[in-house]
Structure formats: C-alpha cells, structure tokens
PDB file of C-alpha atoms in Angstrom:
ATOM      1  CA  MET A   1      84.804  86.604  90.495  1.00 89.00           C
ATOM      2  CA  ILE A   2      85.305  89.671  92.668  1.00 87.00           C
ATOM      3  CA  HIS A   3      88.161  89.299  95.138  1.00 89.00           C
ATOM      4  CA  THR A   4      87.440  91.794  97.905  1.00 86.00           C
ATOM      5  CA  GLY A   5      90.904  92.140  99.341  1.00 85.00           C
ATOM      6  CA  ASP A   6      93.501  90.706 101.644  1.00 91.00           C
ATOM      7  CA  ILE A   7      95.090  88.716  98.864  1.00 90.00           C
ATOM      8  CA  THR A   8      98.123  88.541 101.159  1.00 90.00           C
ATOM      9  CA  HIS A   9      98.860  89.076 104.818  1.00 88.00           C
ATOM     10  CA  LEU A  10     102.241  90.797 104.555  1.00 90.00           C
ATOM     11  CA  ALA A  11     102.041  92.270 101.012  1.00 90.00           C
ATOM     12  CA  LEU A  12     105.177  90.440  99.910  1.00 92.00           C
ATOM     13  CA  PRO A  13     105.711  90.143  96.140  1.00 91.00           C
ATOM     14  CA  ARG A  14     106.038  86.343  96.358  1.00 94.00           C
ATOM     15  CA  GLN A  15     102.705  86.167  98.221  1.00 94.00           C
ATOM     16  CA  PHE A  16     101.062  88.194  95.437  1.00 93.00           C
ATOM     17  CA  ASP A  17     102.603  85.866  92.839  1.00 95.00           C
ATOM     18  CA  ASP A  18     101.494  82.721  94.697  1.00 96.00           C
ATOM     19  CA  ALA A  19      97.977  84.103  95.084  1.00 94.00           C
ATOM     20  CA  ALA A  20      97.772  85.055  91.404  1.00 93.00           C
ATOM     21  CA  LYS A  21      98.697  81.488  90.427  1.00 96.00           C
ATOM     22  CA  ALA A  22      96.166  79.933  92.813  1.00 96.00           C
ATOM     23  CA  ILE A  23      93.345  82.289  91.821  1.00 95.00           C
ATOM     24  CA  GLY A  24      94.202  81.880  88.136  1.00 94.00           C
ATOM     25  CA  ARG A  25      93.577  78.133  88.376  1.00 97.00           C
ATOM     26  CA  ALA A  26      89.867  78.901  88.828  1.00 96.00           C
ATOM     27  CA  GLY A  27      89.764  79.949  85.174  1.00 96.00           C
ATOM     28  CA  LEU A  28      87.414  82.854  85.902  1.00 94.00           C
ATOM     29  CA  ASP A  29      87.415  86.514  84.964  1.00 90.00           C
ATOM     30  CA  VAL A  30      88.654  88.095  88.225  1.00 89.00           C
ATOM     31  CA  HIS A  31      88.323  91.677  89.459  1.00 87.00           C
ATOM     32  CA  TYR A  32      90.304  92.797  92.502  1.00 86.00           C
ATOM     33  CA  ALA A  33      89.861  95.294  95.318  1.00 84.00           C
ATOM     34  CA  PRO A  34      92.766  95.684  97.764  1.00 85.00           C
ATOM     35  CA  GLY A  35      92.471  94.960 101.459  1.00 85.00           C
ATOM     36  CA  GLU A  36      94.362  96.591 104.303  1.00 85.00           C
ATOM     37  CA  HIS A  37      96.984  93.815 104.246  1.00 88.00           C
ATOM     38  CA  ASP A  38      97.650  94.223 100.514  1.00 88.00           C
ATOM     39  CA  ILE A  39      98.967  97.801 100.471  1.00 86.00           C
ATOM     40  CA  LEU A  40     101.168  98.984 103.320  1.00 88.00           C
ATOM     41  CA  ASP A  41     103.374 101.603 101.659  1.00 88.00           C
ATOM     42  CA  ALA A  42     104.456 102.872  98.228  1.00 85.00           C
ATOM     43  CA  ALA A  43     106.494  99.726  97.466  1.00 89.00           C
ATOM     44  CA  THR A  44     103.654  97.317  98.252  1.00 88.00           C
ATOM     45  CA  ALA A  45     101.223  99.587  96.390  1.00 85.00           C
ATOM     46  CA  ASN A  46     103.401  99.201  93.301  1.00 86.00           C
ATOM     47  CA  ALA A  47     103.682  95.429  93.751  1.00 89.00           C
ATOM     48  CA  TYR A  48      99.892  95.129  94.114  1.00 87.00           C
ATOM     49  CA  THR A  49      99.151  97.446  91.175  1.00 84.00           C
ATOM     50  CA  GLU A  50     101.554  95.616  88.844  1.00 86.00           C
ATOM     51  CA  ARG A  51      99.729  92.344  89.444  1.00 88.00           C
ATOM     52  CA  PHE A  52      96.131  93.235  90.254  1.00 86.00           C
ATOM     53  CA  GLY A  53      95.584  96.906  89.444  1.00 80.00           C
ATOM     54  CA  LYS A  54      95.915  96.856  85.685  1.00 77.00           C
ATOM     55  CA  GLY A  55      93.332  99.142  84.190  1.00 72.00           C
ATOM     56  CA  ALA A  56      93.131 101.369  87.262  1.00 73.00           C
ATOM     57  CA  ARG A  57      92.422 104.930  86.238  1.00 72.00           C
ATOM     58  CA  ASP A  58      95.093 107.326  87.480  1.00 68.00           C
ATOM     59  CA  GLY A  59      96.169 104.546  89.864  1.00 63.00           C
ATOM     60  CA  ALA A  60      93.229 105.506  92.061  1.00 73.00           C
ATOM     61  CA  TYR A  61      90.238 103.437  91.026  1.00 77.00           C
ATOM     62  CA  TYR A  62      89.213 100.549  88.827  1.00 78.00           C
ATOM     63  CA  SER A  63      85.797 100.079  87.292  1.00 83.00           C
ATOM     64  CA  PHE A  64      84.009  97.594  85.080  1.00 85.00           C
ATOM     65  CA  ASP A  65      80.508  96.755  83.861  1.00 89.00           C
ATOM     66  CA  HIS A  66      78.818  93.401  84.213  1.00 88.00           C
ATOM     67  CA  SER A  67      75.224  92.537  83.302  1.00 92.00           C
ATOM     68  CA  GLY A  68      74.162  96.173  83.344  1.00 94.00           C
ATOM     69  CA  VAL A  69      75.817  96.964  86.687  1.00 93.00           C
ATOM     70  CA  HIS A  70      78.754  99.382  86.958  1.00 92.00           C
ATOM     71  CA  PHE A  71      81.294  98.394  89.647  1.00 88.00           C
ATOM     72  CA  ILE A  72      83.857 100.848  91.065  1.00 86.00           C
ATOM     73  CA  SER A  73      86.711  99.910  93.397  1.00 80.00           C
ATOM     74  CA  PRO A  74      89.364 102.179  94.918  1.00 78.00           C
ATOM     75  CA  GLN A  75      92.823 100.789  94.189  1.00 71.00           C
ATOM     76  CA  HIS A  76      95.013 102.248  96.873  1.00 63.00           C
ATOM     77  CA  VAL A  77      95.726 105.148  99.143  1.00 58.00           C
ATOM     78  CA  VAL A  78      99.216 105.559 100.548  1.00 58.00           C
ATOM     79  CA  ASP A  79     100.174 108.407 102.876  1.00 54.00           C
TER      80      ASP A  79
END
C-alpha cells in the first residue's frame, strides 16, 4: 500500500500513533509520503519521521522498488 499523505490533520503524536495502529491492521507492506497536514514544523517532522520515515535517506527522501518500478518520495521540508 502507498499512503499518499495526510495521515493526520494536526500532526499530533497521538494521531500518528492511532493511524499507525489502524493502518497496521491491514497487514500490508506500507510505504508513506507525507501530506501538508503531517509536517508543520521541526517537531512534527521528527514525530512523522520516527514513525513513518524510517529508511529515508538523509531525512530528505525515501525510495523503494516494486515489480521493476522505482518509487521516490520526498520525506519533509521544514523552513
């Protein structure tokens, strides 16, 4: 499954945790891309990355291969 962002609305750690539990019940291999509601500042970027950004290269992008296709997703940009 590819989750294309907006895992939360307010980027609260408990919302990330609740979403991870709900999505995990699907029992699928899941790849995440953040939405504009997932990363609001450095603190929410860290909360998102801890839960959904594992494997991100230099904290900037995440990539994986599936069935001969290479997927690339930016992980976050915080000013």
